[in-house]
């Protein structure tokens, strides 16, 4: 059985950022990720000032800025019964706001970790306590067991670690969303702004990532269960 000090389950943004923060403080950890490659579900998201300060501390902010336009303003539009009722425009922030591709974030965090920290293809199937030490023992699908002094769960909504801890199960939201990118090979003409439009039960938005790539989303706020 392998014995480690800190084991982080889940190689997404949370797990990788936690490991990198520990590493930059001189604390070693191992990240177990079930996927065979570094990746993230979803498309993109906006990061505001505090987020960029955190990324700066992690040492990945400058790399992410290379593929991310600064956002100058936020525009909110309210439409009811097909008539525009209200529109507000304001500065994006007193600091820095940008849209970032999720996979860019994950790769930047992973590449900043020491070699050997991230173990891909390591899917855990259960966690139990060692009777002698009360340390958690992680059992992997390949049959390997790892005993950890500290176990950190960053393994998403179907977390095995949270089940081991006896946390409440996740709850389904009654909203539904579609997200994606549109690529403009010759460049788009959109302003460097984040626009949100609420029309009755639907919210849509647009966020330019680069001069060629635009992130968009459509959210149905209340959707009947089963649909």
Coordinates of C-alpha atoms in Angstrom, one line a residue:
X1 CA 0.0 0.0 0.0
X2 CA 1.3 3.4 -0.9
X3 CA 1.3 6.0 1.9
X4 CA 1.1 9.8 1.1
X5 CA 0.7 13.0 3.1
X6 CA -1.9 14.8 1.0
X7 CA -4.1 13.2 -1.7
X8 CA -6.5 15.4 -3.8
X9 CA -9.3 13.5 -5.6
X10 CA -10.3 15.3 -8.8
X11 CA -8.1 17.0 -11.4
X12 CA -10.4 19.8 -12.4
X13 CA -10.0 23.5 -11.6
X14 CA -10.6 23.1 -7.9
X15 CA -8.3 20.1 -7.4
X16 CA -5.4 21.5 -9.5
X17 CA -5.6 25.0 -8.0
X18 CA -5.6 23.5 -4.5
X19 CA -2.5 21.4 -5.3
X20 CA -0.7 24.3 -7.0
X21 CA -1.4 26.5 -4.0
X22 CA 0.1 23.9 -1.7
X23 CA 3.1 23.5 -4.0
X24 CA 3.8 27.2 -4.0
X25 CA 3.9 27.0 -0.2
X26 CA 6.4 24.1 -0.3
X27 CA 3.8 21.4 0.6
X28 CA 3.7 18.3 -1.6
X29 CA 0.4 16.7 -2.8
X30 CA -0.8 14.1 -5.3
X31 CA -3.9 14.7 -7.5
X32 CA -5.9 11.7 -8.7
X33 CA -7.9 12.2 -11.9
X34 CA -10.0 9.5 -13.4
X35 CA -9.7 10.9 -17.0
X36 CA -6.8 9.9 -19.2
X37 CA -6.2 13.5 -20.2
X38 CA -6.4 17.0 -18.7
X39 CA -9.7 18.5 -19.6
X40 CA -12.7 20.4 -18.3
X41 CA -16.4 20.2 -19.0
X42 CA -18.2 23.4 -20.0
X43 CA -17.1 26.2 -22.3
X44 CA -15.9 29.4 -20.6
X45 CA -16.6 31.7 -17.7
X46 CA -15.9 35.3 -16.6
X47 CA -13.2 36.0 -14.0
X48 CA -13.3 39.3 -12.0
X49 CA -10.6 41.1 -10.0
X50 CA -10.3 38.8 -7.0
X51 CA -10.1 35.8 -9.3
X52 CA -7.2 37.4 -11.2
X53 CA -5.4 38.2 -8.0
X54 CA -5.7 34.5 -7.0
X55 CA -4.4 33.4 -10.4
X56 CA -1.5 35.8 -10.1
X57 CA -0.6 34.2 -6.7
X58 CA -0.8 30.8 -8.4
X59 CA 1.5 32.0 -11.2
X60 CA -0.8 31.3 -14.1
X61 CA -2.5 34.7 -14.7
X62 CA -0.1 36.0 -17.3
X63 CA -0.4 32.9 -19.4
X64 CA -4.2 33.0 -19.3
X65 CA -4.2 36.7 -20.3
X66 CA -2.5 35.8 -23.6
X67 CA -5.8 34.3 -24.9
X68 CA -8.3 36.6 -23.1
X69 CA -9.6 40.1 -23.9
X70 CA -10.1 42.6 -21.1
X71 CA -13.9 43.4 -20.6
X72 CA -14.6 47.1 -20.3
X73 CA -18.3 47.1 -19.4
X74 CA -21.4 45.0 -18.5
X75 CA -24.7 45.6 -20.2
X76 CA -28.0 44.2 -18.8
X77 CA -31.2 44.3 -20.8
X78 CA -34.6 43.4 -19.4
X79 CA -37.4 42.5 -21.9
X80 CA -41.0 41.7 -20.9
X81 CA -43.7 40.8 -23.4
X82 CA -41.3 41.5 -26.3
X83 CA -40.8 45.1 -25.2
X84 CA -37.5 46.4 -23.7
X85 CA -38.3 47.6 -20.2
X86 CA -34.9 48.5 -18.9
X87 CA -31.2 48.7 -19.9
X88 CA -28.2 49.4 -17.7
X89 CA -24.6 49.8 -18.7
X90 CA -21.7 50.1 -16.3
X91 CA -18.0 49.5 -16.0
X92 CA -17.1 45.8 -15.7
X93 CA -15.2 46.3 -12.5
X94 CA -12.8 48.6 -10.7
X95 CA -10.2 46.1 -11.6
X96 CA -9.7 43.4 -14.2
X97 CA -12.5 41.3 -15.9
X98 CA -11.9 38.8 -18.6
X99 CA -13.5 35.7 -20.1
X100 CA -11.4 32.5 -19.9
X101 CA -11.8 29.2 -21.7
X102 CA -12.2 26.4 -19.1
X103 CA -9.8 24.1 -20.8
X104 CA -7.1 26.8 -21.0
X105 CA -7.5 27.2 -17.2
X106 CA -7.2 23.5 -16.5
X107 CA -4.1 23.1 -18.7
X108 CA -2.4 26.1 -17.3
X109 CA -2.9 24.8 -13.7
X110 CA -1.8 21.3 -14.6
X111 CA 1.4 22.4 -16.5
X112 CA 2.4 24.6 -13.5
X113 CA 2.5 21.5 -11.2
X114 CA 5.7 19.6 -10.6
X115 CA 6.1 16.5 -12.8
X116 CA 4.4 13.4 -11.1
X117 CA 1.9 15.4 -9.1
X118 CA -1.1 14.7 -11.4
X119 CA -1.9 11.1 -11.9
X120 CA -4.2 10.6 -14.8
X121 CA -6.4 7.5 -15.3
X122 CA -6.7 7.1 -11.5
X123 CA -10.3 6.5 -10.7
X124 CA -11.3 5.9 -7.1
X125 CA -14.1 3.5 -6.3
X126 CA -14.3 3.8 -2.5
X127 CA -12.8 5.3 0.6
X128 CA -12.5 3.7 4.1
X129 CA -10.7 4.4 7.3
X130 CA -7.7 2.5 8.5
X131 CA -8.6 0.9 11.8
X132 CA -5.2 1.4 13.3
X133 CA -4.5 5.0 12.3
X134 CA -7.9 6.4 11.3
X135 CA -6.3 7.7 8.1
X136 CA -8.4 7.4 5.0
X137 CA -7.5 4.7 2.5
X138 CA -8.4 5.3 -1.1
X139 CA -9.1 2.3 -3.3
X140 CA -8.6 2.7 -7.0
X141 CA -10.3 0.8 -9.8
X142 CA -6.9 -0.7 -10.8
X143 CA -6.7 -2.4 -7.4
X144 CA -4.2 0.0 -5.9
X145 CA -4.7 1.3 -2.3
X146 CA -3.4 4.6 -1.1
X147 CA -3.3 5.7 2.5
X148 CA -3.4 9.5 3.0
X149 CA -2.8 11.6 6.1
X150 CA -5.1 14.3 4.4
X151 CA -7.7 13.6 1.8
X152 CA -9.3 16.5 -0.1
X153 CA -12.3 15.8 -2.3
X154 CA -12.6 17.9 -5.5
X155 CA -14.4 15.2 -7.5
X156 CA -17.6 17.0 -8.5
X157 CA -21.3 16.4 -8.0
X158 CA -21.0 12.6 -7.8
X159 CA -18.2 12.8 -5.3
X160 CA -17.1 9.6 -3.7
X161 CA -15.3 11.6 -1.0
X162 CA -18.4 13.4 0.0
X163 CA -20.3 10.1 0.3
X164 CA -17.5 8.8 2.5
X165 CA -17.9 11.9 4.7
X166 CA -21.7 11.5 4.8
X167 CA -22.5 14.8 3.3
X168 CA -26.0 15.5 1.9
X169 CA -26.6 14.4 -1.6
X170 CA -26.6 16.9 -4.4
X171 CA -29.9 18.6 -5.5
X172 CA -31.0 19.1 -9.0
X173 CA -31.7 22.6 -10.1
X174 CA -34.9 23.4 -12.0
X175 CA -33.0 25.4 -14.7
X176 CA -31.4 24.2 -17.9
X177 CA -28.6 25.8 -19.9
X178 CA -26.9 25.6 -23.2
X179 CA -23.3 27.1 -23.6
X180 CA -20.9 27.2 -26.5
X181 CA -18.5 29.2 -28.7
X182 CA -18.8 30.9 -32.0
X183 CA -15.6 31.3 -34.0
X184 CA -15.2 34.2 -36.4
X185 CA -12.1 33.5 -38.6
X186 CA -12.0 37.1 -39.9
X187 CA -12.7 38.6 -36.5
X188 CA -16.0 39.7 -34.8
X189 CA -17.3 43.3 -34.4
X190 CA -18.6 43.0 -30.8
X191 CA -17.6 45.4 -28.2
X192 CA -15.4 44.2 -25.3
X193 CA -18.4 43.9 -23.0
X194 CA -20.4 41.2 -21.2
X195 CA -24.1 41.5 -22.2
X196 CA -26.9 39.7 -20.5
X197 CA -30.5 39.7 -21.8
X198 CA -33.4 38.6 -19.6
X199 CA -36.6 37.9 -21.5
X200 CA -39.4 36.4 -19.4
X201 CA -38.0 33.0 -18.2
X202 CA -34.9 33.0 -20.3
X203 CA -31.5 34.6 -19.8
X204 CA -29.0 34.8 -22.6
X205 CA -25.6 36.3 -22.7
X206 CA -22.5 37.0 -24.8
X207 CA -18.9 37.4 -23.8
X208 CA -16.0 37.9 -26.2
X209 CA -12.9 35.8 -25.3
X210 CA -10.6 36.8 -28.1
X211 CA -10.9 38.9 -31.3
X212 CA -12.1 35.7 -33.0
X213 CA -13.9 33.7 -30.3
X214 CA -17.1 34.5 -28.6
X215 CA -18.7 32.6 -25.7
X216 CA -22.5 32.5 -25.5
X217 CA -25.1 31.0 -23.2
X218 CA -28.9 30.5 -23.0
X219 CA -30.5 29.6 -19.6
X220 CA -34.1 28.6 -19.0
X221 CA -34.6 29.7 -15.4
X222 CA -37.5 27.4 -14.4
X223 CA -37.9 24.2 -16.3
X224 CA -40.4 21.5 -15.4
X225 CA -38.7 18.4 -13.9
X226 CA -38.2 15.6 -16.4
X227 CA -37.8 18.0 -19.4

